[in-house]
Tab-separated table of C-alpha atoms in Angstrom:
chain	number	residue	atom	x	y	z
C	1	MET	CA	-29.250	-117.104	14.051
C	2	LYS	CA	-27.224	-118.692	11.549
C	3	LEU	CA	-29.061	-120.852	8.396
C	4	LEU	CA	-27.496	-122.581	5.443
C	5	LEU	CA	-29.067	-122.414	2.280
C	6	VAL	CA	-28.746	-125.324	0.135
C	7	GLU	CA	-29.721	-124.427	-3.302
C	8	ASP	CA	-27.939	-124.900	-6.804
C	9	ASN	CA	-29.713	-121.701	-8.549
C	10	PRO	CA	-27.092	-118.744	-7.598
C	11	ARG	CA	-29.887	-116.017	-8.865
C	12	LEU	CA	-32.732	-117.547	-6.600
C	13	ALA	CA	-30.109	-118.047	-3.450
C	14	GLU	CA	-29.172	-114.557	-3.717
C	15	ARG	CA	-32.915	-113.525	-3.635
C	16	ILE	CA	-33.703	-115.510	-0.970
C	17	SER	CA	-30.249	-115.006	1.091
C	18	TYR	CA	-31.273	-110.991	0.348
C	19	HIS	CA	-34.534	-111.392	2.001
C	20	LEU	CA	-33.226	-113.467	5.152
C	21	GLN	CA	-29.721	-111.756	5.785
C	22	SER	CA	-31.343	-108.712	7.693
C	23	ILE	CA	-32.259	-110.941	10.010
C	24	TYR	CA	-30.300	-114.017	9.884
C	25	THR	CA	-26.651	-114.675	8.682
C	26	VAL	CA	-26.950	-116.998	5.669
C	27	ASP	CA	-24.519	-119.170	4.521
C	28	ILE	CA	-25.043	-120.659	1.006
C	29	VAL	CA	-23.742	-123.662	-0.729
C	30	GLU	CA	-24.724	-124.984	-4.050
C	31	ASN	CA	-24.464	-128.358	-3.418
C	32	GLY	CA	-24.844	-131.478	-1.248
C	33	THR	CA	-20.983	-132.106	-0.716
C	34	ASP	CA	-20.632	-128.724	0.402
C	35	ALA	CA	-23.894	-128.658	2.660
C	36	LEU	CA	-22.571	-131.767	4.657
C	37	GLU	CA	-19.414	-130.551	5.022
C	38	LYS	CA	-20.814	-127.099	6.545
C	39	ALA	CA	-23.571	-128.930	8.514
C	40	ALA	CA	-21.053	-131.027	10.324
C	41	HIS	CA	-18.929	-128.453	11.289
C	42	ILE	CA	-21.718	-125.652	11.926
C	43	GLN	CA	-24.389	-125.501	14.165
C	44	TYR	CA	-27.234	-123.980	11.906
C	45	GLY	CA	-30.847	-122.803	13.576
C	46	VAL	CA	-32.731	-123.874	10.305
C	47	ILE	CA	-31.007	-125.899	7.150
C	48	LEU	CA	-32.745	-124.740	3.917
C	49	LEU	CA	-32.443	-127.798	1.243
C	50	ASP	CA	-33.572	-127.655	-2.359
C	51	LEU	CA	-34.184	-131.163	-4.072
C	52	GLY	CA	-32.530	-130.394	-7.182
C	53	LEU	CA	-28.828	-130.379	-6.334
C	54	PRO	CA	-25.987	-131.380	-9.201
C	55	ASP	CA	-24.134	-133.940	-7.127
C	56	MET	CA	-26.646	-135.835	-4.937
C	57	SER	CA	-30.129	-135.555	-4.043
C	58	GLY	CA	-31.743	-133.336	-1.783
C	59	PHE	CA	-33.492	-136.181	-0.207
C	60	ASP	CA	-29.981	-138.106	0.007
C	61	VAL	CA	-28.475	-134.826	1.992
C	62	CYS	CA	-31.307	-135.020	4.222
C	63	GLU	CA	-30.979	-138.513	5.034
C	64	LYS	CA	-26.966	-138.281	5.374
C	65	MET	CA	-27.356	-134.992	7.510
C	66	ARG	CA	-30.005	-137.185	9.916
C	67	GLY	CA	-27.329	-140.249	10.206
C	68	MET	CA	-24.706	-137.793	11.175
C	69	ASN	CA	-26.889	-136.607	14.157
C	70	ILE	CA	-27.222	-133.114	12.711
C	71	GLN	CA	-30.476	-131.940	14.558
C	72	SER	CA	-31.193	-128.775	12.484
C	73	PRO	CA	-34.555	-128.370	11.284
C	74	ILE	CA	-34.437	-129.084	8.147
C	75	LEU	CA	-36.944	-127.098	5.558
C	76	VAL	CA	-37.161	-128.404	2.223
C	77	LEU	CA	-37.580	-125.974	-0.675
C	78	THR	CA	-38.540	-127.405	-3.876
C	79	GLY	CA	-40.767	-127.249	-7.379
C	80	ASN	CA	-41.790	-130.525	-6.380
C	81	SER	CA	-45.411	-130.557	-5.170
C	82	ASP	CA	-45.995	-134.753	-4.940
C	83	LEU	CA	-47.338	-136.189	-2.107
C	84	LYS	CA	-45.262	-139.565	-2.436
C	85	ASP	CA	-42.007	-137.455	-2.097
C	86	ARG	CA	-43.264	-135.377	0.614
C	87	VAL	CA	-43.908	-138.062	2.894
C	88	LYS	CA	-40.447	-139.836	1.745
C	89	LEU	CA	-38.880	-136.616	2.768
C	90	LEU	CA	-40.729	-136.346	6.471
C	91	ASN	CA	-39.296	-139.735	6.962
C	92	ALA	CA	-36.014	-139.305	5.923
C	93	GLY	CA	-35.614	-136.561	8.595
C	94	ALA	CA	-37.208	-133.464	6.610
C	95	ASP	CA	-39.071	-131.267	9.338
C	96	ASP	CA	-41.196	-129.675	6.690
C	97	TYR	CA	-41.335	-129.386	2.800
C	98	VAL	CA	-42.493	-125.925	1.217
C	99	THR	CA	-43.017	-125.574	-2.635
C	100	LYS	CA	-41.584	-123.011	-4.398
C	101	PRO	CA	-43.866	-120.737	-6.578
């Protein structure tokens, strides 16, 4: 299964990818524009999405992916644990929301 990891912190992206690559094929992008481009052309089993991206918010990326009819499950990974943001993301099309330690 292919996963798309959208994370702007290269060190964190490398660590997450390291733990997943023994089971999955992992594509890594560092911004929302590249995430939208990849997801438009490749069907991913899961999209792991950070909220704090340099060019647009993860919320906007999630909303645009759903607007593009991308059906891959979206798992949001973020340091933000605010309940209102969780609800907003789930309403925008995210399938789940996990806070980073």
